[in-house]
Amino acid sequence: QVQLVESGGGLVQAGGSLRLSCAASGITVSNNFVAWYRQAPEKQRELVAYITSGRTTNYADSVRGRFTVSRDTASNTVNLQMNSLKPEDTAVYYCNAVKFSTVYWGQGTQVTVSS
């Protein structure tokens, strides 16, 4: 059974940083596509960043240069380092993984950026 558990969210002032973690079980993050999405109030869920099994990474234009996605194979975790945070980054952030064409989601972690 695949489980994804996000952590690291919180309240931060604009310009600050947070590091989100997605701890995976039932799936090896180094062998699968793992992504971070976010959903702000009354907005659609949007892709923030992803990392592939081949370590290819990609980012939404709105976060490129500020966010960095990485993985730790020892802990089977995918991290999202978020720097220079803006109020518009406020959202619930979700971890997403695909295994054998099945999509899995974590429960989400709230990030709030105050101006």
Coordinates of N, CA, C and O in Angstrom, one line a residue:
Q1 N 0.8 -1.2 0.0 CA 0.0 0.0 0.0 C 0.9 1.2 0.0 O 1.8 1.4 0.8
V2 N 0.6 2.1 -0.9 CA 1.4 3.4 -1.0 C 0.9 4.4 -0.1 O -0.4 4.7 -0.1
Q3 N 1.7 5.0 0.6 CA 1.4 6.2 1.5 C 2.4 7.3 1.3 O 3.6 7.1 1.2
L4 N 1.8 8.5 1.2 CA 2.6 9.7 1.1 C 2.3 10.6 2.3 O 1.1 10.9 2.4
V5 N 3.2 11.1 3.0 CA 2.9 11.9 4.2 C 3.8 13.2 4.1 O 5.0 13.1 4.2
E6 N 3.1 14.3 3.9 CA 3.8 15.6 3.9 C 4.0 16.2 5.2 O 3.2 16.0 6.2
S7 N 5.0 17.0 5.4 CA 5.3 17.7 6.6 C 6.1 18.9 6.2 O 6.6 19.1 5.1
G8 N 6.2 19.8 7.2 CA 7.0 21.0 7.0 C 6.3 22.3 6.7 O 6.9 23.4 6.7
G9 N 5.0 22.2 6.6 CA 4.3 23.5 6.3 C 4.2 24.3 7.6 O 4.6 23.9 8.7
G10 N 3.7 25.6 7.4 CA 3.6 26.5 8.5 C 3.3 27.9 8.0 O 3.0 28.1 6.9
L11 N 3.5 28.8 9.0 CA 3.3 30.2 8.7 C 4.7 30.9 8.6 O 5.5 30.7 9.5
V12 N 4.9 31.7 7.6 CA 6.2 32.3 7.4 C 5.9 33.7 6.8 O 4.9 33.9 6.1
Q13 N 6.8 34.6 7.1 CA 6.7 36.0 6.5 C 7.2 36.0 5.1 O 8.0 35.1 4.7
A14 N 6.7 36.9 4.3 CA 7.2 37.0 2.9 C 8.7 37.2 2.9 O 9.2 37.9 3.7
G15 N 9.3 36.5 2.0 CA 10.8 36.5 1.9 C 11.4 35.4 2.6 O 12.6 35.1 2.5
G16 N 10.7 34.7 3.4 CA 11.2 33.6 4.2 C 11.3 32.3 3.5 O 11.0 32.2 2.3
S17 N 11.6 31.2 4.2 CA 11.8 29.9 3.6 C 11.1 28.8 4.4 O 10.9 29.0 5.6
L18 N 10.8 27.8 3.7 CA 10.2 26.6 4.3 C 10.7 25.4 3.5 O 11.0 25.5 2.3
R19 N 10.8 24.3 4.2 CA 11.2 23.0 3.5 C 10.2 22.0 3.8 O 9.9 21.6 4.9
L20 N 9.5 21.6 2.7 CA 8.5 20.5 2.8 C 9.1 19.2 2.5 O 10.0 19.1 1.7
S21 N 8.6 18.2 3.2 CA 9.1 16.8 3.0 C 7.9 15.9 2.7 O 6.8 16.1 3.2
C22 N 8.1 14.9 1.8 CA 7.1 13.9 1.5 C 7.7 12.6 1.8 O 8.6 12.1 1.0
A23 N 7.3 12.0 2.9 CA 7.8 10.7 3.2 C 7.0 9.6 2.6 O 5.8 9.5 2.8
A24 N 7.6 8.7 1.8 CA 6.9 7.7 1.1 C 7.1 6.3 1.6 O 8.2 6.0 2.1
S25 N 6.0 5.5 1.6 CA 6.1 4.1 1.9 C 5.3 3.3 0.8 O 4.4 3.9 0.3
G26 N 5.8 2.1 0.6 CA 5.1 1.3 -0.5 C 5.5 1.7 -1.9 O 5.0 1.2 -2.9
I27 N 6.4 2.7 -2.0 CA 6.9 3.1 -3.3 C 8.3 3.6 -3.0 O 8.6 4.2 -2.0
T28 N 9.2 3.4 -4.0 CA 10.6 3.9 -3.9 C 10.7 5.1 -4.7 O 10.5 5.1 -6.0
V29 N 10.9 6.2 -4.1 CA 10.9 7.5 -4.8 C 11.9 7.6 -5.9 O 11.7 8.3 -6.9
S30 N 13.0 6.9 -5.7 CA 14.1 7.0 -6.8 C 13.7 6.3 -8.0 O 14.3 6.5 -9.1
N31 N 12.7 5.5 -8.0 CA 12.3 4.7 -9.1 C 11.0 5.2 -9.8 O 10.5 4.6 -10.8
N32 N 10.4 6.3 -9.2 CA 9.1 6.7 -9.7 C 9.1 8.2 -9.8 O 9.9 9.0 -9.2
F33 N 8.1 8.7 -10.6 CA 7.8 10.1 -10.7 C 7.1 10.6 -9.5 O 6.1 10.0 -9.0
V34 N 7.7 11.7 -8.9 CA 7.1 12.3 -7.7 C 6.9 13.8 -8.0 O 7.9 14.4 -8.5
A35 N 5.8 14.3 -7.6 CA 5.5 15.8 -7.8 C 5.0 16.4 -6.6 O 4.4 15.8 -5.7
W36 N 5.1 17.8 -6.6 CA 4.4 18.6 -5.6 C 3.4 19.4 -6.4 O 3.7 20.0 -7.4
Y37 N 2.2 19.5 -5.8 CA 1.1 20.3 -6.3 C 0.7 21.2 -5.2 O 1.0 21.0 -4.0
R38 N -0.1 22.2 -5.5 CA -0.6 23.1 -4.5 C -2.0 23.6 -4.9 O -2.3 23.6 -6.1
Q39 N -2.8 23.9 -3.9 CA -4.2 24.4 -4.1 C -4.5 25.5 -3.2 O -4.5 25.3 -2.0
A40 N -4.7 26.7 -3.8 CA -5.0 27.8 -3.0 C -6.6 27.9 -2.9 O -7.3 27.3 -3.7
P41 N -7.1 28.6 -1.9 CA -8.5 28.7 -1.7 C -9.2 29.2 -3.0 O -8.8 30.1 -3.7
E42 N -10.2 28.4 -3.4 CA -11.1 28.8 -4.6 C -10.3 28.7 -5.9 O -10.7 29.4 -6.9
K43 N -9.2 28.0 -5.9 CA -8.4 27.9 -7.1 C -8.2 26.4 -7.4 O -8.3 25.6 -6.5
Q44 N -7.9 26.1 -8.7 CA -7.6 24.7 -9.0 C -6.2 24.3 -8.5 O -5.3 25.1 -8.4
R45 N -6.1 23.0 -8.3 CA -4.8 22.4 -7.9 C -3.9 22.6 -9.1 O -4.2 22.3 -10.3
E46 N -2.6 23.0 -8.8 CA -1.7 23.2 -9.9 C -0.3 22.5 -9.6 O 0.0 22.4 -8.4
L47 N 0.3 22.1 -10.6 CA 1.6 21.5 -10.5 C 2.7 22.5 -10.1 O 2.8 23.6 -10.7
V48 N 3.5 22.2 -9.1 CA 4.5 23.1 -8.6 C 5.9 22.7 -9.1 O 6.7 23.4 -9.7
A49 N 6.2 21.4 -8.9 CA 7.5 20.9 -9.3 C 7.4 19.3 -9.4 O 6.6 18.7 -8.7
Y50 N 8.4 18.7 -10.1 CA 8.4 17.3 -10.1 C 9.9 16.8 -10.3 O 10.7 17.6 -10.8
I51 N 10.1 15.6 -9.9 CA 11.4 14.9 -10.1 C 11.1 13.5 -10.7 O 10.2 12.8 -10.2
T52 N 11.8 13.1 -11.7 CA 11.6 11.8 -12.3 C 12.6 10.8 -11.8 O 13.6 11.2 -11.0
S53 N 12.4 9.6 -12.2 CA 13.4 8.5 -11.7 C 14.8 8.8 -12.2 O 15.8 8.5 -11.6
G54 N 14.9 9.5 -13.3 CA 16.2 9.9 -13.9 C 16.7 11.2 -13.3 O 17.7 11.7 -13.8
R55 N 16.1 11.7 -12.3 CA 16.5 13.0 -11.6 C 16.2 14.2 -12.4 O 16.7 15.3 -12.1
T56 N 15.4 14.1 -13.5 CA 15.0 15.3 -14.2 C 14.0 16.1 -13.3 O 13.1 15.5 -12.7
T57 N 14.2 17.4 -13.2 CA 13.3 18.2 -12.5 C 12.7 19.3 -13.4 O 13.3 19.6 -14.4
N58 N 11.6 19.7 -12.9 CA 10.9 20.8 -13.7 C 10.1 21.6 -12.7 O 9.6 21.0 -11.7
Y59 N 9.8 22.8 -13.0 CA 9.1 23.7 -12.1 C 8.1 24.6 -12.8 O 8.2 24.9 -14.0
A60 N 7.0 25.0 -12.1 CA 6.1 26.0 -12.6 C 6.9 27.3 -12.8 O 7.8 27.6 -12.0
D61 N 6.5 28.1 -13.8 CA 7.1 29.3 -14.0 C 7.1 30.2 -12.8 O 8.0 31.0 -12.5
S62 N 6.0 30.1 -12.0 CA 5.8 31.0 -10.9 C 6.8 30.7 -9.7 O 6.9 31.5 -8.8
V63 N 7.4 29.5 -9.7 CA 8.3 29.2 -8.6 C 9.7 28.9 -9.1 O 10.6 28.7 -8.2
R64 N 9.9 28.9 -10.4 CA 11.3 28.6 -10.9 C 12.3 29.6 -10.4 O 12.1 30.8 -10.4
G65 N 13.4 29.1 -9.9 CA 14.4 30.0 -9.3 C 14.3 30.2 -7.8 O 15.2 30.7 -7.2
R66 N 13.1 29.9 -7.3 CA 12.9 30.0 -5.8 C 12.7 28.7 -5.1 O 13.1 28.5 -4.0
F67 N 12.2 27.7 -5.8 CA 11.9 26.4 -5.2 C 12.9 25.4 -5.8 O 13.2 25.5 -7.0
T68 N 13.2 24.4 -5.0 CA 14.1 23.3 -5.5 C 13.5 22.0 -5.0 O 13.3 21.8 -3.7
V69 N 13.3 21.0 -5.9 CA 12.8 19.7 -5.5 C 14.0 18.8 -5.5 O 14.9 18.8 -6.4
S70 N 14.1 17.9 -4.5 CA 15.1 16.9 -4.4 C 14.6 15.7 -3.7 O 13.5 15.7 -3.2
R71 N 15.4 14.6 -3.8 CA 15.1 13.4 -3.1 C 16.2 12.9 -2.2 O 17.4 13.1 -2.6
D72 N 15.8 12.2 -1.2 CA 16.8 11.6 -0.3 C 16.5 10.1 -0.3 O 15.5 9.6 0.3
T73 N 17.3 9.3 -1.0 CA 17.0 7.9 -1.2 C 17.1 7.1 0.2 O 16.5 6.1 0.4
A74 N 18.0 7.6 1.0 CA 18.2 6.9 2.3 C 16.9 6.9 3.2 O 16.5 5.9 3.8
S75 N 16.2 8.0 3.1 CA 15.0 8.2 3.9 C 13.7 8.0 3.0 O 12.6 8.0 3.5
N76 N 13.9 7.8 1.7 CA 12.8 7.6 0.8 C 11.9 8.8 0.8 O 10.6 8.6 1.0
T77 N 12.5 10.0 0.7 CA 11.7 11.2 0.9 C 12.0 12.1 -0.3 O 13.1 12.2 -0.8
V78 N 11.0 12.9 -0.7 CA 11.1 13.9 -1.6 C 10.9 15.3 -0.9 O 9.9 15.4 -0.2
N79 N 11.8 16.2 -1.1 CA 11.7 17.5 -0.4 C 11.5 18.6 -1.4 O 11.8 18.5 -2.6
L80 N 10.9 19.7 -0.9 CA 10.7 20.9 -1.6 C 11.2 22.0 -0.8 O 10.6 22.4 0.2
Q81 N 12.3 22.6 -1.2 CA 12.9 23.7 -0.6 C 12.3 25.0 -1.2 O 12.4 25.2 -2.4
M82 N 11.7 25.8 -0.4 CA 11.0 27.0 -0.9 C 11.6 28.2 -0.3 O 11.6 28.4 0.9
N83 N 12.2 29.0 -1.1 CA 12.9 30.3 -0.7 C 12.1 31.5 -1.3 O 11.4 31.4 -2.2
S84 N 12.4 32.6 -0.7 CA 11.8 33.9 -1.2 C 10.3 33.8 -1.3 O 9.8 34.1 -2.4
L85 N 9.7 33.2 -0.3 CA 8.3 33.0 -0.4 C 7.5 34.3 -0.5 O 7.8 35.3 0.0
K86 N 6.4 34.2 -1.2 CA 5.5 35.3 -1.5 C 4.1 34.9 -1.0 O 3.7 33.8 -0.9
P87 N 3.3 36.0 -0.7 CA 1.9 35.7 -0.2 C 1.1 34.8 -1.2 O 0.3 34.0 -0.8
E88 N 1.4 34.9 -2.5 CA 0.7 34.1 -3.5 C 1.1 32.7 -3.5 O 0.5 31.8 -4.2
D89 N 2.1 32.3 -2.7 CA 2.5 30.9 -2.5 C 1.6 30.2 -1.4 O 1.7 29.0 -1.3
T90 N 0.8 31.0 -0.8 CA -0.1 30.4 0.2 C -1.0 29.4 -0.4 O -1.7 29.7 -1.4
A91 N -1.0 28.2 0.1 CA -1.8 27.1 -0.4 C -1.6 25.8 0.4 O -0.7 25.8 1.3
V92 N -2.4 24.8 0.2 CA -2.1 23.5 0.7 C -1.3 22.8 -0.3 O -1.6 22.8 -1.5
Y93 N -0.2 22.3 0.1 CA 0.8 21.6 -0.8 C 0.6 20.1 -0.6 O 0.6 19.6 0.5
Y94 N 0.5 19.4 -1.8 CA 0.3 18.0 -1.8 C 1.5 17.3 -2.6 O 2.0 17.8 -3.6
C95 N 1.8 16.2 -2.0 CA 2.8 15.3 -2.7 C 2.0 14.3 -3.6 O 0.9 13.8 -3.2
N96 N 2.6 14.0 -4.7 CA 1.9 13.1 -5.7 C 2.9 12.2 -6.3 O 4.0 12.5 -6.6
A97 N 2.5 10.9 -6.4 CA 3.4 9.9 -7.0 C 2.6 9.0 -7.9 O 1.4 8.8 -7.7
V98 N 3.3 8.5 -8.9 CA 2.7 7.6 -9.8 C 3.5 6.3 -9.8 O 4.7 6.3 -10.0
K99 N 2.7 5.2 -9.6 CA 3.3 3.9 -9.6 C 2.4 2.9 -10.4 O 1.3 2.8 -10.1
F100 N 3.0 2.3 -11.4 CA 2.2 1.4 -12.3 C 1.0 2.1 -12.8 O -0.1 1.5 -12.7
S101 N 1.1 3.3 -13.2 CA -0.1 4.1 -13.8 C -1.1 4.5 -12.7 O -2.2 5.0 -13.1
T102 N -0.9 4.2 -11.5 CA -1.8 4.6 -10.4 C -1.3 5.8 -9.7 O -0.1 5.9 -9.4
V103 N -2.1 6.8 -9.5 CA -1.7 8.1 -8.9 C -2.1 8.1 -7.5 O -3.2 7.7 -7.1
Y104 N -1.1 8.5 -6.7 CA -1.3 8.6 -5.2 C -1.1 10.0 -4.7 O -0.3 10.7 -5.3
W105 N -1.9 10.4 -3.7 CA -1.8 11.7 -3.1 C -1.6 11.6 -1.6 O -2.1 10.7 -0.9
G106 N -0.8 12.6 -1.1 CA -0.7 12.7 0.3 C -1.9 13.6 0.8 O -2.8 14.0 0.1
Q107 N -1.9 13.8 2.1 CA -3.1 14.5 2.7 C -2.9 16.0 2.7 O -3.9 16.8 2.9
G108 N -1.7 16.5 2.3 CA -1.4 17.9 2.2 C -0.9 18.6 3.5 O -1.1 18.1 4.6
T109 N -0.2 19.7 3.2 CA 0.3 20.5 4.4 C 0.1 21.9 4.0 O 0.4 22.3 2.9
Q110 N -0.3 22.7 5.0 CA -0.7 24.1 4.7 C 0.6 25.0 4.8 O 1.3 24.9 5.8
V111 N 0.7 25.8 3.8 CA 1.7 26.8 3.8 C 1.0 28.2 3.7 O 0.2 28.4 2.8
T112 N 1.3 29.0 4.7 CA 0.8 30.4 4.7 C 1.9 31.4 4.8 O 2.7 31.3 5.6
V113 N 1.9 32.3 3.8 CA 2.9 33.3 3.7 C 2.2 34.7 4.0 O 1.3 35.1 3.2
S114 N 2.7 35.4 5.0 CA 2.1 36.6 5.4 C 2.9 37.8 4.8 O 4.1 37.7 4.6
S115 N 2.2 38.8 4.5 CA 2.8 40.0 3.8 C 3.4 41.0 4.8 O 3.1 40.9 6.0

